[in-house]
Amino acid sequence: MVSPPSGFDGQAVPVSPGRRLLRPDFVWGVSTSSYQIEGAAREDGRGPSIWDGFSHQPGRIANGDTGDVACDHYHRYAEDIALMREMGVGAYRFSVAWPRVLPEGRGIANERGIAFYDRLVDGLLAAGIEPWVCLYHWDLPQALQDRGGWAERDSANWFADYARLVASRLGDRVKRFATFNEPGVFTLFGYAFGWHPPAVDDAAQHHAAIHHVNLAHGAAIDVLRAYLPGVSLGTICNMQPVRPVDPTPADCAAAALLDDYWNRAFADPQIRGAYPAVLAERIAPFVQDGDMERIRRPIDWLGINHYSPIYARADAGSRLGFAWSDAPAEVPRSPIGWQIDPDAFRNTLLDACDRYRLPIYVTENGAGAEESGDAAGAVNDVERIDYLSRYLDALEEAVLLGADVRGYFVWSLLDNFEWGAGYANRFGLVRVDYPTQRRIPKASARWYKATIAAQVRGSVP
Ligand code: GCO
């Protein structure tokens, strides 16, 4: 039996008032992902993912960090469930590691890998926490990358078979599934910018991958619907306004193009049935008769991940003609340089509601920092509390203006492997002391607990 987590009885924190405009059944959650927290990379039959290989390539990840151990969630999941229960969250969004359940990506299932997710789901349900499962958060089995990965049209069938396995094993207890997390990120960073695996810069592979991920989404939706009557299905997209570094025609054109790849390349075909015009032309060589109908399958909600506006500038020397740019120094920024702009969040929610006409869950929002704890590991992360509180205010403004927002998941429960930034960049409500794997709730964990309690009580001080 896991003892109740310590650290929630720390210093009192400012409590957000009960948020009167949110639905009584508003979902309060936290999010994580498999490669970023599980560890046990070569344990109990797990096969390698593209991130295992990529993170072990010298120079790819800050400080030479990898996800080999991460937060050791594979072994410490019960302790992490206890943290969520103490916080009072109603839902936990996590991802299944495809290579943990299908080491070769296809074929024989790995029963020990499936057993982990059984234990996790059972533990969550016993704690009164609803499991929300994302099928893909970037950790493609390396064996499938060796067969062409997402650039191979057959990847849609591989993904549908994987979805079928997960549905058959977890679908009796899991009622919320998302197909992909942020396909706009992993396709752009993996097939154009070289910041993610497979780290190629190739127009044909990039545009084929976009289309095949969309086909995989539609195929998985059909499988989940067929296997799990009454299940609630969604897609999780990064949605952030794209701003030109300078208001020149070239930078504005760059921003418009990045907007297509970043915000529209997946939600538009999956929900509206068509690519943005520029992308449609570039993806046309990979589109077969009936594909757009295969992609646009009915879903129940749209998950939006939002942190800040992003910036683009023209770059004639790059294949796509644009380059990613940091936020200007003069705007309010978080400790890791991301712009803080709650109004942009409110407007993103309103625009998405208007454009896609689906219930929205904010499936990621949070603030990163390269923070350190005191001698006891305690972190008084008042800047993170301020960020989260202001973004919840903006969410509430969007609801007041008619946005159908039904839930909010903080990224993240734990400090974790932040991709190229490794472990230096911390997003957790709970600090992880990696040498000891000790979990230490931050002030923001106490704040989130109090915020949820105030909402649940419906109290309006
Ligand atoms: C993403 C991913 C998360 C990140 C988080 C902070 O949005 O990039 O979903 O895995 O860790 O967003 O960058």
GROMACS .gro file of C-alpha atoms in nm, residues 9-458:
model
  450
    9ASP     CA    1   0.082   2.034   0.386
   10GLY     CA    2   0.342   2.293   0.297
   11GLN     CA    3   0.319   2.668   0.285
   12ALA     CA    4  -0.033   2.799   0.209
   13VAL     CA    5  -0.078   2.925  -0.146
   14PRO     CA    6  -0.312   3.186  -0.296
   15VAL     CA    7  -0.633   3.011  -0.398
   16SER     CA    8  -0.814   3.093  -0.720
   17PRO     CA    9  -1.184   3.159  -0.650
   18GLY     CA   10  -1.433   2.893  -0.757
   19ARG     CA   11  -1.469   2.942  -1.129
   20ARG     CA   12  -1.835   3.013  -1.159
   21LEU     CA   13  -1.857   2.995  -1.536
   22LEU     CA   14  -1.727   2.643  -1.573
   23ARG     CA   15  -1.961   2.347  -1.604
   24PRO     CA   16  -2.030   2.151  -1.287
   25ASP     CA   17  -1.885   1.847  -1.470
   26PHE     CA   18  -1.573   2.037  -1.585
   27VAL     CA   19  -1.282   1.790  -1.601
   28TRP     CA   20  -0.973   1.878  -1.397
   29GLY     CA   21  -0.673   1.671  -1.499
   30VAL     CA   22  -0.303   1.636  -1.547
   31SER     CA   23  -0.114   1.506  -1.853
   32THR     CA   24   0.203   1.309  -1.917
   33SER     CA   25   0.343   1.090  -2.194
   34SER     CA   26   0.506   0.748  -2.206
   35TYR     CA   27   0.857   0.823  -2.327
   36GLN     CA   28   0.883   1.130  -2.105
   37ILE     CA   29   0.808   0.957  -1.773
   38GLU     CA   30   0.803   0.576  -1.789
   39GLY     CA   31   1.170   0.475  -1.810
   40ALA     CA   32   1.217   0.094  -1.806
   41ALA     CA   33   1.321   0.138  -2.167
   42ARG     CA   34   1.447  -0.218  -2.209
   43GLU     CA   35   1.245  -0.391  -1.940
   44ASP     CA   36   0.978  -0.660  -1.959
   45GLY     CA   37   0.998  -0.699  -2.333
   46ARG     CA   38   0.963  -0.334  -2.440
   47GLY     CA   39   1.103  -0.278  -2.790
   48PRO     CA   40   1.300   0.032  -2.893
   49SER     CA   41   1.118   0.342  -3.018
   50ILE     CA   42   1.254   0.607  -3.252
   51TRP     CA   43   1.312   0.824  -2.944
   52ASP     CA   44   1.533   0.560  -2.781
   53GLY     CA   45   1.769   0.569  -3.079
   54PHE     CA   46   1.748   0.945  -3.127
   55SER     CA   47   1.813   1.035  -2.762
   56HIS     CA   48   2.123   0.814  -2.762
   57GLN     CA   49   2.273   0.993  -3.062
   58PRO     CA   50   2.543   1.235  -2.936
   59GLY     CA   51   2.440   1.598  -2.949
   60ARG     CA   52   2.068   1.541  -2.993
   61ILE     CA   53   1.958   1.602  -2.633
   62ALA     CA   54   2.083   1.859  -2.380
   63ASN     CA   55   2.329   1.716  -2.127
   64GLY     CA   56   2.321   1.381  -2.308
   65ASP     CA   57   1.990   1.297  -2.134
   66THR     CA   58   1.776   1.003  -2.249
   67GLY     CA   59   1.442   0.850  -2.152
   68ASP     CA   60   1.606   0.528  -2.034
   69VAL     CA   61   1.497   0.588  -1.671
   70ALA     CA   62   1.305   0.920  -1.684
   71CYS     CA   63   1.072   0.938  -1.380
   72ASP     CA   64   1.070   0.559  -1.340
   73HIS     CA   65   0.692   0.578  -1.365
   74TYR     CA   66   0.689   0.217  -1.485
   75HIS     CA   67   0.778   0.112  -1.128
   76ARG     CA   68   0.645   0.415  -0.935
   77TYR     CA   69   0.303   0.453  -1.097
   78ALA     CA   70   0.120   0.373  -0.771
   79GLU     CA   71   0.301   0.657  -0.594
   80ASP     CA   72   0.215   0.889  -0.882
   81ILE     CA   73  -0.150   0.787  -0.867
   82ALA     CA   74  -0.144   0.873  -0.495
   83LEU     CA   75  -0.012   1.221  -0.584
   84MET     CA   76  -0.300   1.271  -0.829
   85ARG     CA   77  -0.554   1.150  -0.576
   86GLU     CA   78  -0.417   1.390  -0.314
   87MET     CA   79  -0.441   1.674  -0.567
   88GLY     CA   80  -0.803   1.583  -0.634
   89VAL     CA   81  -0.770   1.553  -1.012
   90GLY     CA   82  -1.059   1.378  -1.183
   91ALA     CA   83  -0.870   1.260  -1.493
   92TYR     CA   84  -0.523   1.151  -1.597
   93ARG     CA   85  -0.417   1.177  -1.958
   94PHE     CA   86  -0.130   0.948  -2.043
   95SER     CA   87  -0.003   0.773  -2.354
   96VAL     CA   88   0.055   0.406  -2.425
   97ALA     CA   89   0.406   0.325  -2.550
   98TRP     CA   90   0.341   0.140  -2.876
   99PRO     CA   91   0.674  -0.051  -2.855
  100ARG     CA   92   0.594  -0.161  -2.500
  101VAL     CA   93   0.283  -0.348  -2.613
  102LEU     CA   94   0.404  -0.437  -2.964
  103PRO     CA   95   0.786  -0.451  -2.952
  104GLU     CA   96   0.808  -0.495  -3.330
  105GLY     CA   97   0.521  -0.253  -3.386
  106ARG     CA   98   0.311  -0.533  -3.532
  107GLY     CA   99   0.244  -0.899  -3.471
  108ILE     CA  100   0.289  -1.061  -3.130
  109ALA     CA  101   0.169  -0.857  -2.831
  110ASN     CA  102   0.398  -0.821  -2.529
  111GLU     CA  103   0.185  -0.941  -2.239
  112ARG     CA  104   0.417  -0.792  -1.974
  113GLY     CA  105   0.388  -0.454  -2.142
  114ILE     CA  106   0.011  -0.476  -2.156
  115ALA     CA  107   0.008  -0.583  -1.791
  116PHE     CA  108   0.169  -0.251  -1.693
  117TYR     CA  109  -0.116  -0.055  -1.847
  118ASP     CA  110  -0.366  -0.290  -1.685
  119ARG     CA  111  -0.212  -0.210  -1.346
  120LEU     CA  112  -0.206   0.161  -1.420
  121VAL     CA  113  -0.570   0.175  -1.535
  122ASP     CA  114  -0.690  -0.038  -1.242
  123GLY     CA  115  -0.498   0.183  -0.998
  124LEU     CA  116  -0.647   0.499  -1.147
  125LEU     CA  117  -1.001   0.366  -1.132
  126ALA     CA  118  -0.950   0.251  -0.772
  127ALA     CA  119  -0.841   0.608  -0.690
  128GLY     CA  120  -1.148   0.754  -0.860
  129ILE     CA  121  -0.943   0.902  -1.146
  130GLU     CA  122  -1.067   0.865  -1.506
  131PRO     CA  123  -0.799   0.733  -1.746
  132TRP     CA  124  -0.769   0.924  -2.074
  133VAL     CA  125  -0.551   0.727  -2.315
  134CYS     CA  126  -0.357   0.883  -2.602
  135LEU     CA  127  -0.245   0.615  -2.846
  136TYR     CA  128   0.054   0.801  -2.989
  137HIS     CA  129   0.278   1.053  -2.820
  138TRP     CA  130   0.572   1.029  -3.061
  139ASP     CA  131   0.735   0.696  -2.966
  140LEU     CA  132   0.699   0.500  -3.292
  141PRO     CA  133   0.849   0.149  -3.272
  142GLN     CA  134   1.192   0.157  -3.437
  143ALA     CA  135   1.102  -0.161  -3.626
  144LEU     CA  136   0.830   0.033  -3.809
  145GLN     CA  137   1.060   0.325  -3.881
  146ASP     CA  138   1.287   0.066  -4.041
  147ARG     CA  139   0.993  -0.016  -4.273
  148GLY     CA  140   0.953   0.350  -4.372
  149GLY     CA  141   0.768   0.487  -4.073
  150TRP     CA  142   0.495   0.746  -4.131
  151ALA     CA  143   0.627   0.808  -4.484
  152GLU     CA  144   0.498   0.458  -4.569
  153ARG     CA  145   0.124   0.446  -4.652
  154ASP     CA  146   0.094   0.106  -4.477
  155SER     CA  147   0.159   0.291  -4.147
  156ALA     CA  148  -0.213   0.363  -4.128
  157ASN     CA  149  -0.281  -0.011  -4.115
  158TRP     CA  150  -0.005  -0.066  -3.858
  159PHE     CA  151  -0.161   0.202  -3.638
  160ALA     CA  152  -0.513   0.061  -3.678
  161ASP     CA  153  -0.388  -0.283  -3.567
  162TYR     CA  154  -0.216  -0.126  -3.266
  163ALA     CA  155  -0.536   0.063  -3.179
  164ARG     CA  156  -0.729  -0.263  -3.205
  165LEU     CA  157  -0.495  -0.431  -2.955
  166VAL     CA  158  -0.519  -0.144  -2.704
  167ALA     CA  159  -0.898  -0.127  -2.743
  168SER     CA  160  -0.933  -0.501  -2.689
  169ARG     CA  161  -0.718  -0.496  -2.373
  170LEU     CA  162  -0.810  -0.164  -2.205
  171GLY     CA  163  -1.142  -0.073  -2.365
  172ASP     CA  164  -1.347  -0.248  -2.097
  173ARG     CA  165  -1.228   0.017  -1.846
  174VAL     CA  166  -1.104   0.312  -2.058
  175LYS     CA  167  -1.380   0.524  -2.212
  176ARG     CA  168  -1.174   0.816  -2.342
  177PHE     CA  169  -0.923   0.774  -2.625
  178ALA     CA  170  -0.726   1.018  -2.840
  179THR     CA  171  -0.543   0.900  -3.151
  180PHE     CA  172  -0.240   1.133  -3.178
  181ASN     CA  173  -0.072   1.398  -2.969
  182GLU     CA  174   0.040   1.704  -3.162
  183PRO     CA  175   0.100   1.556  -3.508
  184GLY     CA  176   0.185   1.908  -3.623
  185VAL     CA  177   0.488   1.903  -3.396
  186PHE     CA  178   0.632   1.561  -3.463
  187THR     CA  179   0.590   1.582  -3.842
  188LEU     CA  180   0.740   1.930  -3.874
  189PHE     CA  181   1.022   1.867  -3.624
  190GLY     CA  182   1.089   1.515  -3.755
  191TYR     CA  183   1.066   1.570  -4.130
  192ALA     CA  184   1.176   1.931  -4.176
  193PHE     CA  185   1.365   2.081  -3.880
  194GLY     CA  186   1.564   1.774  -3.771
  195TRP     CA  187   1.481   1.829  -3.404
  196HIS     CA  188   1.289   1.502  -3.365
  197PRO     CA  189   1.339   1.155  -3.513
  198PRO     CA  190   1.364   1.048  -3.792
  199ALA     CA  191   1.541   1.387  -3.834
  200VAL     CA  192   1.516   1.411  -4.213
  201ASP     CA  193   1.453   1.719  -4.426
  202ASP     CA  194   1.268   1.572  -4.718
  203ALA     CA  195   0.959   1.720  -4.890
  204ALA     CA  196   0.816   1.390  -5.012
  205GLN     CA  197   0.857   1.212  -4.677
  206HIS     CA  198   0.725   1.517  -4.487
  207HIS     CA  199   0.406   1.552  -4.690
  208ALA     CA  200   0.352   1.177  -4.715
  209ALA     CA  201   0.388   1.151  -4.335
  210ILE     CA  202   0.130   1.425  -4.279
  211HIS     CA  203  -0.118   1.243  -4.499
  212HIS     CA  204  -0.050   0.895  -4.361
  213VAL     CA  205  -0.083   1.016  -4.000
  214ASN     CA  206  -0.421   1.158  -4.096
  215LEU     CA  207  -0.516   0.827  -4.260
  216ALA     CA  208  -0.399   0.646  -3.946
  217HIS     CA  209  -0.617   0.873  -3.732
  218GLY     CA  210  -0.927   0.789  -3.937
  219ALA     CA  211  -0.850   0.417  -3.943
  220ALA     CA  212  -0.803   0.409  -3.565
  221ILE     CA  213  -1.126   0.602  -3.506
  222ASP     CA  214  -1.313   0.339  -3.709
  223VAL     CA  215  -1.151   0.056  -3.510
  224LEU     CA  216  -1.222   0.215  -3.172
  225ARG     CA  217  -1.584   0.285  -3.268
  226ALA     CA  218  -1.631  -0.071  -3.388
  227TYR     CA  219  -1.477  -0.228  -3.079
  228LEU     CA  220  -1.597   0.010  -2.809
  229PRO     CA  221  -1.958   0.125  -2.842
  230GLY     CA  222  -2.016   0.441  -2.636
  231VAL     CA  223  -1.649   0.534  -2.621
  232SER     CA  224  -1.555   0.905  -2.635
  233LEU     CA  225  -1.296   0.975  -2.906
  234GLY     CA  226  -1.084   1.278  -2.979
  235THR     CA  227  -0.773   1.413  -3.143
  236ILE     CA  228  -0.510   1.626  -2.966
  237CYS     CA  229  -0.361   1.917  -3.160
  238ASN     CA  230  -0.119   2.193  -3.076
  239MET     CA  231  -0.295   2.522  -3.147
  240GLN     CA  232  -0.109   2.849  -3.114
  241PRO     CA  233  -0.122   3.176  -3.307
  242VAL     CA  234   0.175   3.215  -3.541
  243ARG     CA  235   0.319   3.565  -3.551
  244PRO     CA  236   0.576   3.716  -3.791
  245VAL     CA  237   0.895   3.831  -3.624
  246ASP     CA  238   0.866   4.151  -3.829
  247PRO     CA  239   0.552   4.275  -4.008
  248THR     CA  240   0.716   4.244  -4.347
  249PRO     CA  241   0.537   4.070  -4.637
  250ALA     CA  242   0.802   3.796  -4.633
  251ASP     CA  243   0.769   3.726  -4.259
  252CYS     CA  244   0.389   3.744  -4.278
  253ALA     CA  245   0.392   3.488  -4.559
  254ALA     CA  246   0.624   3.270  -4.350
  255ALA     CA  247   0.388   3.292  -4.053
  256ALA     CA  248   0.089   3.198  -4.269
  257LEU     CA  249   0.271   2.891  -4.400
  258LEU     CA  250   0.385   2.780  -4.055
  259ASP     CA  251   0.025   2.830  -3.940
  260ASP     CA  252  -0.086   2.574  -4.201
  261TYR     CA  253   0.172   2.315  -4.097
  262TRP     CA  254   0.140   2.380  -3.723
  263ASN     CA  255  -0.232   2.446  -3.667
  264ARG     CA  256  -0.424   2.327  -3.970
  265ALA     CA  257  -0.257   2.021  -4.127
  266PHE     CA  258  -0.442   1.776  -3.902
  267ALA     CA  259  -0.747   1.936  -3.742
  268ASP     CA  260  -0.870   2.064  -4.079
  269PRO     CA  261  -0.871   1.732  -4.270
  270GLN     CA  262  -0.977   1.530  -3.963
  271ILE     CA  263  -1.268   1.760  -3.872
  272ARG     CA  264  -1.345   1.969  -4.181
  273GLY     CA  265  -1.240   1.716  -4.447
  274ALA     CA  266  -0.988   1.927  -4.637
  275TYR     CA  267  -0.629   2.045  -4.616
  276PRO     CA  268  -0.544   2.415  -4.630
  277ALA     CA  269  -0.499   2.510  -4.995
  278VAL     CA  270  -0.119   2.534  -4.997
  279LEU     CA  271  -0.080   2.199  -4.820
  280ALA     CA  272  -0.344   2.032  -5.038
  281GLU     CA  273  -0.126   2.102  -5.342
  282ARG     CA  274   0.187   1.964  -5.176
  283ILE     CA  275   0.012   1.655  -5.038
  284ALA     CA  276  -0.186   1.578  -5.357
  285PRO     CA  277   0.070   1.323  -5.487
  286PHE     CA  278  -0.001   1.103  -5.182
  287VAL     CA  279  -0.380   1.130  -5.182
  288GLN     CA  280  -0.580   0.840  -5.326
  289ASP     CA  281  -0.950   0.830  -5.409
  290GLY     CA  282  -1.157   0.820  -5.092
  291ASP     CA  283  -0.875   0.924  -4.862
  292MET     CA  284  -1.037   1.243  -4.736
  293GLU     CA  285  -1.345   1.044  -4.633
  294ARG     CA  286  -1.120   0.787  -4.463
  295ILE     CA  287  -0.964   1.071  -4.261
  296ARG     CA  288  -1.274   1.269  -4.168
  297ARG     CA  289  -1.433   1.025  -3.924
  298PRO     CA  290  -1.673   1.152  -3.654
  299ILE     CA  291  -1.501   1.240  -3.326
  300ASP     CA  292  -1.651   1.358  -2.999
  301TRP     CA  293  -1.405   1.626  -2.886
  302LEU     CA  294  -1.099   1.826  -2.980
  303GLY     CA  295  -0.800   1.831  -2.744
  304ILE     CA  296  -0.604   2.155  -2.761
  305ASN     CA  297  -0.248   2.190  -2.634
  306HIS     CA  298  -0.156   2.554  -2.589
  307TYR     CA  299   0.132   2.735  -2.421
  308SER     CA  300   0.206   3.058  -2.604
  309PRO     CA  301   0.209   3.227  -2.945
  310ILE     CA  302   0.490   3.110  -3.174
  311TYR     CA  303   0.698   3.313  -3.417
  312ALA     CA  304   0.815   3.268  -3.776
  313ARG     CA  305   1.047   3.448  -4.010
  314ALA     CA  306   1.116   3.411  -4.381
  315ASP     CA  307   1.410   3.187  -4.463
  316ALA     CA  308   1.484   3.156  -4.833
  317GLY     CA  309   1.757   2.905  -4.754
  318SER     CA  310   1.522   2.649  -4.603
  319ARG     CA  311   1.312   2.394  -4.792
  320LEU     CA  312   0.984   2.527  -4.653
  321GLY     CA  313   1.085   2.894  -4.684
  322PHE     CA  314   1.029   2.973  -4.320
  323ALA     CA  315   1.220   2.932  -3.996
  324TRP     CA  316   1.112   2.902  -3.635
  325SER     CA  317   1.196   3.207  -3.430
  326ASP     CA  318   1.202   3.286  -3.059
  327ALA     CA  319   0.957   3.531  -2.908
  328PRO     CA  320   1.085   3.890  -2.923
  329ALA     CA  321   1.283   3.993  -2.614
  330GLU     CA  322   1.042   4.276  -2.538
  331VAL     CA  323   0.733   4.058  -2.478
  332PRO     CA  324   0.654   3.899  -2.137
  333ARG     CA  325   0.820   3.557  -2.139
  334SER     CA  326   0.844   3.254  -1.912
  335PRO     CA  327   1.181   3.150  -1.766
  336ILE     CA  328   1.236   2.930  -2.074
  337GLY     CA  329   1.156   3.214  -2.313
  338TRP     CA  330   0.800   3.126  -2.415
  339GLN     CA  331   0.574   3.430  -2.447
  340ILE     CA  332   0.308   3.469  -2.176
  341ASP     CA  333  -0.010   3.590  -2.346
  342PRO     CA  334  -0.337   3.467  -2.191
  343ASP     CA  335  -0.539   3.671  -2.442
  344ALA     CA  336  -0.387   3.458  -2.721
  345PHE     CA  337  -0.509   3.148  -2.535
  346ARG     CA  338  -0.862   3.287  -2.502
  347ASN     CA  339  -0.870   3.377  -2.871
  348THR     CA  340  -0.731   3.037  -2.971
  349LEU     CA  341  -1.015   2.865  -2.784
  350LEU     CA  342  -1.276   3.093  -2.942
  351ASP     CA  343  -1.133   3.046  -3.292
  352ALA     CA  344  -1.116   2.667  -3.252
  353CYS     CA  345  -1.475   2.651  -3.129
  354ASP     CA  346  -1.588   2.856  -3.424
  355ARG     CA  347  -1.381   2.665  -3.679
  356TYR     CA  348  -1.433   2.307  -3.561
  357ARG     CA  349  -1.761   2.319  -3.366
  358LEU     CA  350  -1.664   2.042  -3.124
  359PRO     CA  351  -1.646   2.030  -2.744
  360ILE     CA  352  -1.292   2.130  -2.640
  361TYR     CA  353  -1.067   1.995  -2.367
  362VAL     CA  354  -0.744   2.179  -2.299
  363THR     CA  355  -0.524   1.871  -2.289
  364GLU     CA  356  -0.201   2.059  -2.221
  365ASN     CA  357  -0.118   2.395  -2.066
  366GLY     CA  358   0.170   2.469  -1.835
  367ALA     CA  359   0.489   2.662  -1.767
  368GLY     CA  360   0.845   2.537  -1.793
  369ALA     CA  361   1.138   2.654  -1.583
  370GLU     CA  362   1.494   2.549  -1.516
  371GLU     CA  363   1.413   2.570  -1.145
  372SER     CA  364   1.593   2.415  -0.849
  373GLY     CA  365   1.452   2.325  -0.510
  374ASP     CA  366   1.575   2.430  -0.166
  375ALA     CA  367   1.776   2.194   0.054
  376ALA     CA  368   1.465   1.983   0.107
  377GLY     CA  369   1.376   1.997  -0.262
  378ALA     CA  370   1.081   2.230  -0.201
  379VAL     CA  371   0.995   2.464  -0.491
  380ASN     CA  372   0.791   2.777  -0.434
  381ASP     CA  373   0.696   2.814  -0.801
  382VAL     CA  374   0.488   3.131  -0.773
  383GLU     CA  375   0.557   3.219  -1.140
  384ARG     CA  376   0.399   2.891  -1.250
  385ILE     CA  377   0.098   2.955  -1.024
  386ASP     CA  378   0.062   3.301  -1.175
  387TYR     CA  379   0.080   3.158  -1.529
  388LEU     CA  380  -0.173   2.881  -1.464
  389SER     CA  381  -0.411   3.113  -1.283
  390ARG     CA  382  -0.403   3.374  -1.561
  391TYR     CA  383  -0.454   3.108  -1.828
  392LEU     CA  384  -0.749   2.965  -1.636
  393ASP     CA  385  -0.891   3.318  -1.619
  394ALA     CA  386  -0.853   3.337  -1.998
  395LEU     CA  387  -1.023   2.998  -2.036
  396GLU     CA  388  -1.311   3.126  -1.827
  397GLU     CA  389  -1.334   3.440  -2.044
  398ALA     CA  390  -1.358   3.217  -2.351
  399VAL     CA  391  -1.640   3.020  -2.187
  400LEU     CA  392  -1.816   3.347  -2.102
  401LEU     CA  393  -1.792   3.438  -2.472
  402GLY     CA  394  -1.947   3.108  -2.574
  403ALA     CA  395  -1.659   2.861  -2.609
  404ASP     CA  396  -1.762   2.504  -2.521
  405VAL     CA  397  -1.457   2.418  -2.308
  406ARG     CA  398  -1.516   2.115  -2.086
  407GLY     CA  399  -1.186   2.039  -1.921
  408TYR     CA  400  -0.831   2.142  -1.841
  409PHE     CA  401  -0.522   1.923  -1.801
  410VAL     CA  402  -0.203   2.075  -1.663
  411TRP     CA  403   0.119   1.979  -1.837
  412SER     CA  404   0.253   1.815  -1.635
  413LEU     CA  405   0.199   1.602  -1.326
  414LEU     CA  406   0.574   1.548  -1.291
  415ASP     CA  407   0.894   1.710  -1.409
  416ASN     CA  408   0.997   1.488  -1.700
  417PHE     CA  409   1.208   1.436  -2.014
  418GLU     CA  410   1.144   1.753  -2.212
  419TRP     CA  411   1.259   1.618  -2.550
  420GLY     CA  412   1.556   1.814  -2.684
  421ALA     CA  413   1.591   2.004  -2.356
  422GLY     CA  414   1.626   1.684  -2.156
  423TYR     CA  415   1.555   1.710  -1.782
  424ALA     CA  416   1.679   2.067  -1.739
  425ASN     CA  417   1.346   2.212  -1.841
  426ARG     CA  418   1.087   2.133  -1.573
  427PHE     CA  419   0.706   2.154  -1.623
  428GLY     CA  420   0.585   1.950  -1.327
  429LEU     CA  421   0.343   2.039  -1.050
  430VAL     CA  422   0.557   1.787  -0.865
  431ARG     CA  423   0.935   1.808  -0.862
  432VAL     CA  424   1.130   1.493  -0.941
  433ASP     CA  425   1.466   1.461  -0.768
  434TYR     CA  426   1.613   1.234  -1.034
  435PRO     CA  427   1.906   1.085  -0.840
  436THR     CA  428   1.663   0.955  -0.576
  437GLN     CA  429   1.341   0.963  -0.783
  438ARG     CA  430   1.180   1.136  -0.485
  439ARG     CA  431   0.859   1.325  -0.570
  440ILE     CA  432   0.822   1.666  -0.399
  441PRO     CA  433   0.493   1.853  -0.458
  442LYS     CA  434   0.562   2.214  -0.553
  443ALA     CA  435   0.357   2.512  -0.434
  444SER     CA  436   0.170   2.483  -0.765
  445ALA     CA  437   0.054   2.132  -0.669
  446ARG     CA  438  -0.098   2.275  -0.352
  447TRP     CA  439  -0.247   2.560  -0.553
  448TYR     CA  440  -0.400   2.320  -0.809
  449LYS     CA  441  -0.543   2.105  -0.527
  450ALA     CA  442  -0.702   2.414  -0.369
  451THR     CA  443  -0.829   2.540  -0.705
  452ILE     CA  444  -0.997   2.208  -0.783
  453ALA     CA  445  -1.145   2.190  -0.434
  454ALA     CA  446  -1.285   2.542  -0.466
  455GLN     CA  447  -1.440   2.454  -0.802
  456VAL     CA  448  -1.579   2.123  -0.679
  457ARG     CA  449  -1.727   2.295  -0.374
  458GLY     CA  450  -1.866   2.553  -0.612
   0.00000   0.00000   0.00000
